[in-house]
Amino acid sequence: MSILEVVDIVSAGLLILGGVFFLAGTVGLLRFPDVYTRLHALTKADNLGLGLIVAGLAAQAESFAAVGKLALIWLLVLVASAFACHLVARAALRRGIGPWT
Amino acid sequence: MRLQGPLPIARTVALRLALFSLLWWVLTEGQPGSWSLGALFVALATALSLALSRPVPWSAVGFIRFVPFFLWWSLRGGVDVAWRACAPSLPIAPGMLTYRLRLPPGRARVFMTAVISLLPGTLSAEIVRNSLFVHALDQRTSSEADLAALEMKVAALFRIGLSTQPSTRAETS
């Protein structure tokens, strides 16, 4: 097996695993009972899913700059989702929505 | 680990020039012809960033220690929530925790608020004075000790000395 095939297999594995986490995040969004628990599912599972997809694509990238661009995309999504998640939770709390127990 | 540079402002300018140059290189995918324009925009971006945000003290050692910690814990966070979402019995026991922050208000605190939401089972919901309200997906496994460990790491990253340890306790409400 050549090195390129190994890279392809690793890359495919990471992409599929990333997709699995996106699917799990969506399952959580549907099954979890309230806004707070749903935020848990969306932020954490999707960030990991995107991280794995970015890693899978980085293995196929043609230059280091392209890897940097992918990493930058992941970082920006990470920052945006962490703050969006905090703001949604805060807005829900200020509206008096109690957590499901 | 106090690596005090000779001139903090010169270090900040050099660091931001380097970061914006890296950003330009990444965005243009390293095309050599782009640098005449790039130099101009790197200088403008650095000037703008200095006007908008003051230099932040941070520690390179703290940063190097923080990155693997963060990657490992976000991996655990994703696996944990994916497992809970897919398990037929839906093993969650949510609740709110109140954590007494020792970090002073400012960027370190904002940073910690954001990172908490990416760690396993915790989500920061609100800050009132020095109390951080954290929503835990499972109260049985999320502990104040994890938050205290994170706070120590954030403090090391931003070169903040935390008040020794008296108010580490966090009461659940």
Coordinates of C-alpha atoms in Angstrom, one line a residue, chain B residues 14-162:
Chain B
A14 CA 6.1 42.5 16.7
L15 CA 3.8 39.8 17.7
R16 CA 0.8 41.4 15.9
L17 CA 2.8 42.1 12.8
A18 CA 3.8 38.5 12.7
L19 CA 0.2 37.3 13.3
F20 CA -1.3 39.5 10.6
S21 CA 1.5 38.5 8.2
L22 CA 0.7 34.8 8.9
L23 CA -3.0 35.6 8.3
W24 CA -2.2 37.3 5.0
W25 CA 0.0 34.3 3.9
V26 CA -2.8 31.9 4.8
L27 CA -5.6 33.9 3.0
T28 CA -3.6 34.4 -0.2
E29 CA -2.2 30.8 0.0
G30 CA 1.3 32.1 -0.2
Q31 CA 1.2 33.8 -3.6
P32 CA 4.5 35.8 -3.7
G33 CA 2.9 38.6 -5.9
S34 CA 0.5 39.5 -3.2
W35 CA 3.0 40.9 -0.7
S36 CA 3.3 44.4 -2.0
L37 CA -0.4 44.9 -1.2
G38 CA -0.1 42.6 1.8
A39 CA 2.6 44.7 3.5
L40 CA 0.3 47.7 3.4
F41 CA -2.7 45.8 4.9
V42 CA -0.6 44.0 7.5
A43 CA 0.6 47.5 8.7
L44 CA -2.9 48.9 8.6
A45 CA -4.4 45.9 10.5
T46 CA -1.7 46.1 13.1
A47 CA -2.3 49.8 13.7
L48 CA -6.0 49.2 13.9
S49 CA -5.7 46.4 16.3
L50 CA -3.4 48.5 18.6
A51 CA -6.0 51.3 18.5
L52 CA -8.8 48.9 19.3
S53 CA -7.2 46.7 21.9
R54 CA -4.5 47.3 24.5
P55 CA -1.6 44.8 24.8
V56 CA -2.7 41.7 26.8
P57 CA -0.2 40.1 29.1
W58 CA 0.0 36.4 28.2
S59 CA 2.5 33.6 28.8
A60 CA 3.9 31.5 26.0
V61 CA 4.5 28.7 28.4
G62 CA 0.9 28.9 29.6
F63 CA -0.3 28.9 26.0
I64 CA 1.7 25.8 25.1
R65 CA 0.3 24.0 28.1
F66 CA -3.2 25.2 27.4
V67 CA -3.5 24.0 23.8
P68 CA -3.2 20.2 24.3
F69 CA -5.4 20.5 27.4
F70 CA -8.0 22.3 25.4
L71 CA -7.9 19.8 22.4
W72 CA -8.1 16.8 24.7
W73 CA -11.0 18.2 26.7
S74 CA -13.0 19.3 23.7
L75 CA -12.5 15.8 22.2
R76 CA -13.9 14.3 25.5
G77 CA -16.7 16.9 25.5
G78 CA -17.8 15.9 22.0
V79 CA -17.6 12.2 22.7
D80 CA -19.5 12.6 26.0
V81 CA -22.4 14.5 24.6
A82 CA -22.6 12.4 21.5
W83 CA -22.8 9.3 23.7
R84 CA -25.5 10.8 25.9
A85 CA -27.6 11.9 22.9
C86 CA -27.5 8.5 21.3
A87 CA -27.9 6.2 24.4
P88 CA -31.4 4.8 24.5
S89 CA -31.9 5.7 28.2
L90 CA -30.9 9.4 27.6
P91 CA -28.5 9.5 30.6
I92 CA -28.6 13.1 31.5
A93 CA -29.2 14.8 34.9
P94 CA -29.1 18.5 34.1
G95 CA -28.8 21.3 36.7
M96 CA -27.2 24.7 37.4
L97 CA -24.0 25.1 39.3
T98 CA -22.7 28.4 40.8
Y99 CA -19.0 28.9 40.7
R100 CA -17.2 31.7 42.6
L101 CA -14.8 33.2 40.0
R102 CA -11.4 34.2 41.2
L103 CA -10.3 35.6 37.9
P104 CA -10.7 39.4 37.7
P105 CA -13.2 40.9 35.2
G106 CA -11.7 41.3 31.8
R107 CA -10.4 39.3 28.9
A108 CA -9.3 36.3 31.1
R109 CA -12.9 36.0 32.4
V110 CA -14.4 36.3 28.9
F111 CA -12.0 33.6 27.7
M112 CA -12.9 31.3 30.5
T113 CA -16.6 31.8 29.9
A114 CA -16.1 30.8 26.2
V115 CA -13.9 27.8 27.0
I116 CA -16.3 26.3 29.6
S117 CA -19.0 25.9 26.9
L118 CA -16.6 23.6 25.0
L119 CA -15.6 21.4 27.9
P120 CA -17.5 18.2 28.7
G121 CA -20.9 18.7 30.1
T122 CA -20.7 22.4 31.1
L123 CA -22.1 25.5 29.5
S124 CA -21.7 29.0 30.9
A125 CA -25.0 30.8 31.2
E126 CA -24.6 34.0 33.1
I127 CA -22.1 36.0 35.2
V128 CA -23.4 38.1 38.1
R129 CA -20.7 39.9 39.9
N130 CA -18.2 37.2 40.8
S131 CA -20.6 34.3 40.4
L132 CA -20.6 32.2 37.2
F133 CA -23.7 30.3 36.5
V134 CA -22.9 27.1 34.7
H135 CA -25.4 24.7 33.2
A136 CA -24.3 21.1 33.7
L137 CA -25.6 18.3 31.5
D138 CA -25.0 15.8 34.2
Q139 CA -24.6 17.1 37.8
R140 CA -23.2 13.8 38.9
T141 CA -20.1 14.1 36.8
S142 CA -19.5 17.8 36.4
S143 CA -17.6 19.1 39.3
E144 CA -16.4 22.4 40.6
A145 CA -12.9 20.9 40.7
D146 CA -12.8 20.8 36.9
L147 CA -13.8 24.4 36.7
A148 CA -11.1 25.3 39.3
A149 CA -8.5 23.4 37.3
L150 CA -9.6 25.3 34.1
E151 CA -9.4 28.6 36.0
M152 CA -5.9 27.9 37.1
K153 CA -4.9 27.2 33.5
V154 CA -6.5 30.4 32.2
A155 CA -4.8 32.4 35.0
A156 CA -1.5 31.0 34.0
L157 CA -2.2 31.8 30.3
F158 CA -3.0 35.5 31.1
R159 CA -0.3 35.7 33.8
I160 CA -2.7 36.3 36.6
G161 CA -2.0 35.3 40.2
L162 CA -5.1 33.9 41.7

